[in-house]
DNA sequence: AGCCTGACGCCGC
DNA sequence: CGCGGCGCCAGGC
């Protein structure tokens, strides 16, 4: 039998993304690890690509790849929407990459007490 | 079932 | 430090 429930996975992703505070951002891999599926970073991206953030309010724009690059910007309304959303809360983007990524990065695993 | 693709990540070179 | 290769897993054909 498989313990993996897709709907459950999707909800876990949504919930974890919502914990990312304004002015910070995290990565697909960090989300995947924090919900117990360390090898599912690609699936996190797939889920966010279908989350319809405009309607659901899920801050998908706060999730980028492990290098701080806005790899999902094409899924937003305009080519600059993702960058603008981040800029509104003080996260600067240059050449499609978050500036000071190491400082902006927010790791759910370290910020959320799991023990 | 096999092959290709994708909002990924890590390791080499 | 950019670039390629490979591992990863679910979906569409």
GROMACS .gro file of C-alpha atoms (C1' of nucleotides) in nm:
model
  141
    1UNK     CA    1   0.000   0.000   0.000
    2UNK     CA    2   0.105   0.359  -0.048
    3UNK     CA    3   0.101   0.613   0.231
    4UNK     CA    4   0.115   0.893  -0.021
    5UNK     CA    5  -0.208   1.084  -0.069
    6UNK     CA    6  -0.189   1.345  -0.340
    7UNK     CA    7  -0.462   1.568  -0.202
    8UNK     CA    8  -0.289   1.554   0.134
    9UNK     CA    9   0.042   1.650  -0.024
   10UNK     CA   10  -0.117   1.947  -0.198
   11UNK     CA   11  -0.272   2.073   0.124
   12UNK     CA   12   0.060   2.032   0.306
   13UNK     CA   13   0.230   2.243   0.040
   14UNK     CA   14  -0.037   2.514   0.062
   15UNK     CA   15  -0.016   2.527   0.438
   16UNK     CA   16   0.361   2.546   0.446
   17UNK     CA   17   0.380   2.816   0.180
   18UNK     CA   18   0.137   3.024   0.384
   19UNK     CA   19   0.383   3.022   0.675
   20UNK     CA   20   0.643   3.214   0.476
   21UNK     CA   21   0.636   3.567   0.619
   22UNK     CA   22   0.626   3.893   0.424
   23UNK     CA   23   0.965   4.006   0.306
   24UNK     CA   24   1.109   3.656   0.302
   25UNK     CA   25   1.114   3.371   0.050
   26UNK     CA   26   1.187   3.000   0.045
   27UNK     CA   27   1.264   2.729  -0.206
   28UNK     CA   28   1.079   2.433  -0.356
   29UNK     CA   29   1.323   2.192  -0.199
   30UNK     CA   30   1.292   2.352   0.144
   31UNK     CA   31   0.913   2.319   0.128
   32UNK     CA   32   0.942   1.959   0.015
   33UNK     CA   33   1.176   1.869   0.299
   34UNK     CA   34   0.967   2.048   0.560
   35UNK     CA   35   0.656   1.846   0.476
   36UNK     CA   36   0.843   1.518   0.483
   37UNK     CA   37   0.901   1.455   0.112
   38UNK     CA   38   1.264   1.555   0.049
   39UNK     CA   39   1.262   1.427  -0.310
   40UNK     CA   40   0.945   1.604  -0.419
   41UNK     CA   41   1.074   1.950  -0.503
   42UNK     CA   42   0.952   1.914  -0.860
   43UNK     CA   43   0.605   1.824  -0.737
   44UNK     CA   44   0.601   2.132  -0.515
   45UNK     CA   45   0.658   2.338  -0.825
   46UNK     CA   46   0.383   2.155  -1.010
   47UNK     CA   47   0.139   2.210  -0.723
   48UNK     CA   48   0.214   2.581  -0.701
   49UNK     CA   49   0.179   2.611  -1.075
   50UNK     CA   50  -0.179   2.491  -1.039
   51UNK     CA   51  -0.267   2.659  -0.710
   52UNK     CA   52  -0.434   2.960  -0.875
   53UNK     CA   53  -0.276   3.201  -0.627
   54UNK     CA   54  -0.478   3.495  -0.758
   55UNK     CA   55  -0.793   3.328  -0.629
   56UNK     CA   56  -0.662   3.130  -0.333
   57UNK     CA   57  -0.428   3.395  -0.198
   58UNK     CA   58  -0.146   3.146  -0.158
   59UNK     CA   59   0.180   3.346  -0.168
   60UNK     CA   60   0.334   3.130  -0.438
   61UNK     CA   61   0.551   3.424  -0.541
   62UNK     CA   62   0.752   3.371  -0.220
   63UNK     CA   63   0.878   3.037  -0.350
   64UNK     CA   64   1.177   3.026  -0.584
   65UNK     CA   65   1.441   2.766  -0.668
   66UNK     CA   66   1.738   2.682  -0.447
   67UNK     CA   67   1.947   2.955  -0.609
   68UNK     CA   68   1.694   3.231  -0.550
   69UNK     CA   69   1.593   3.241  -0.915
   70UNK     CA   70   1.230   3.316  -1.005
   71UNK     CA   71   1.187   2.998  -1.208
   72UNK     CA   72   0.807   3.017  -1.182
   73UNK     CA   73   0.748   3.373  -1.297
   74UNK     CA   74   0.589   3.260  -1.624
   75UNK     CA   75   0.293   3.116  -1.433
   76UNK     CA   76   0.181   3.463  -1.321
   77UNK     CA   77  -0.036   3.711  -1.506
   78UNK     CA   78   0.246   3.920  -1.644
   79UNK     CA   79   0.619   3.855  -1.688
   80UNK     CA   80   0.693   4.096  -1.403
   81UNK     CA   81   0.413   4.017  -1.157
   82UNK     CA   82   0.614   3.779  -0.942
   83UNK     CA   83   0.900   4.026  -0.913
   84UNK     CA   84   0.662   4.312  -0.837
   85UNK     CA   85   0.488   4.117  -0.562
   86UNK     CA   86   0.823   4.051  -0.399
   87UNK     CA   87   0.935   4.411  -0.442
   88UNK     CA   88   0.618   4.530  -0.266
   89UNK     CA   89   0.742   4.364   0.050
   90UNK     CA   90   1.102   4.467   0.015
   91UNK     CA   91   1.250   4.167  -0.164
   92UNK     CA   92   1.466   4.298  -0.446
   93UNK     CA   93   1.506   4.102  -0.766
   94UNK     CA   94   1.782   4.156  -1.020
   95UNK     CA   95   1.823   3.961  -1.340
   96UNK     CA   96   1.547   3.724  -1.235
   97UNK     CA   97   1.727   3.646  -0.910
   98UNK     CA   98   1.658   3.755  -0.552
   99UNK     CA   99   1.929   3.984  -0.418
  100UNK     CA  100   2.086   3.883  -0.087
  101UNK     CA  101   1.924   3.543  -0.130
  102UNK     CA  102   2.114   3.394   0.160
  103UNK     CA  103   1.964   3.656   0.391
  104UNK     CA  104   1.614   3.655   0.245
  105UNK     CA  105   1.588   3.276   0.244
  106UNK     CA  106   1.348   3.145   0.505
  107UNK     CA  107   1.375   2.777   0.592
  108UNK     CA  108   1.049   2.634   0.730
  109UNK     CA  109   1.246   2.348   0.879
  110UNK     CA  110   1.445   2.585   1.099
  111UNK     CA  111   1.173   2.835   1.175
  112UNK     CA  112   0.897   2.589   1.259
  113UNK     CA  113   0.954   2.383   1.572
  114UNK     CA  114   0.899   2.020   1.484
  115UNK     CA  115   1.024   1.869   1.806
  116DA     C1'  116   0.464  -0.009  -2.093
  117DG     C1'  117   0.789   0.349  -2.296
  118DC     C1'  118   0.905   0.822  -2.381
  119DC     C1'  119   0.896   1.313  -2.296
  120DT     C1'  120   0.830   1.699  -2.005
  121DG     C1'  121   0.845   1.993  -1.597
  122DA     C1'  122   0.775   2.667  -1.102
  123DC     C1'  123   1.376   2.109  -0.885
  124DG     C1'  124   1.841   1.991  -0.672
  125DC     C1'  125   2.304   1.808  -0.629
  126DC     C1'  126   2.754   1.699  -0.804
  127DG     C1'  127   3.124   1.732  -1.142
  128DC     C1'  128   3.398   1.963  -1.453
  129DC     C1'  129   3.106   3.008  -1.138
  130DG     C1'  130   2.838   2.875  -1.554
  131DC     C1'  131   2.700   2.446  -1.772
  132DG     C1'  132   2.590   1.970  -1.837
  133DG     C1'  133   2.450   1.536  -1.658
  134DC     C1'  134   2.186   1.262  -1.368
  135DG     C1'  135   1.843   1.145  -1.006
  136DC     C1'  136   1.400   1.246  -0.868
  137DC     C1'  137   0.845   1.165  -0.925
  138DA     C1'  138   0.385   1.247  -1.138
  139DG     C1'  139   0.118   1.320  -1.582
  140DG     C1'  140   0.010   1.329  -2.061
  141DC     C1'  141   0.042   1.074  -2.498
   0.00000   0.00000   0.00000
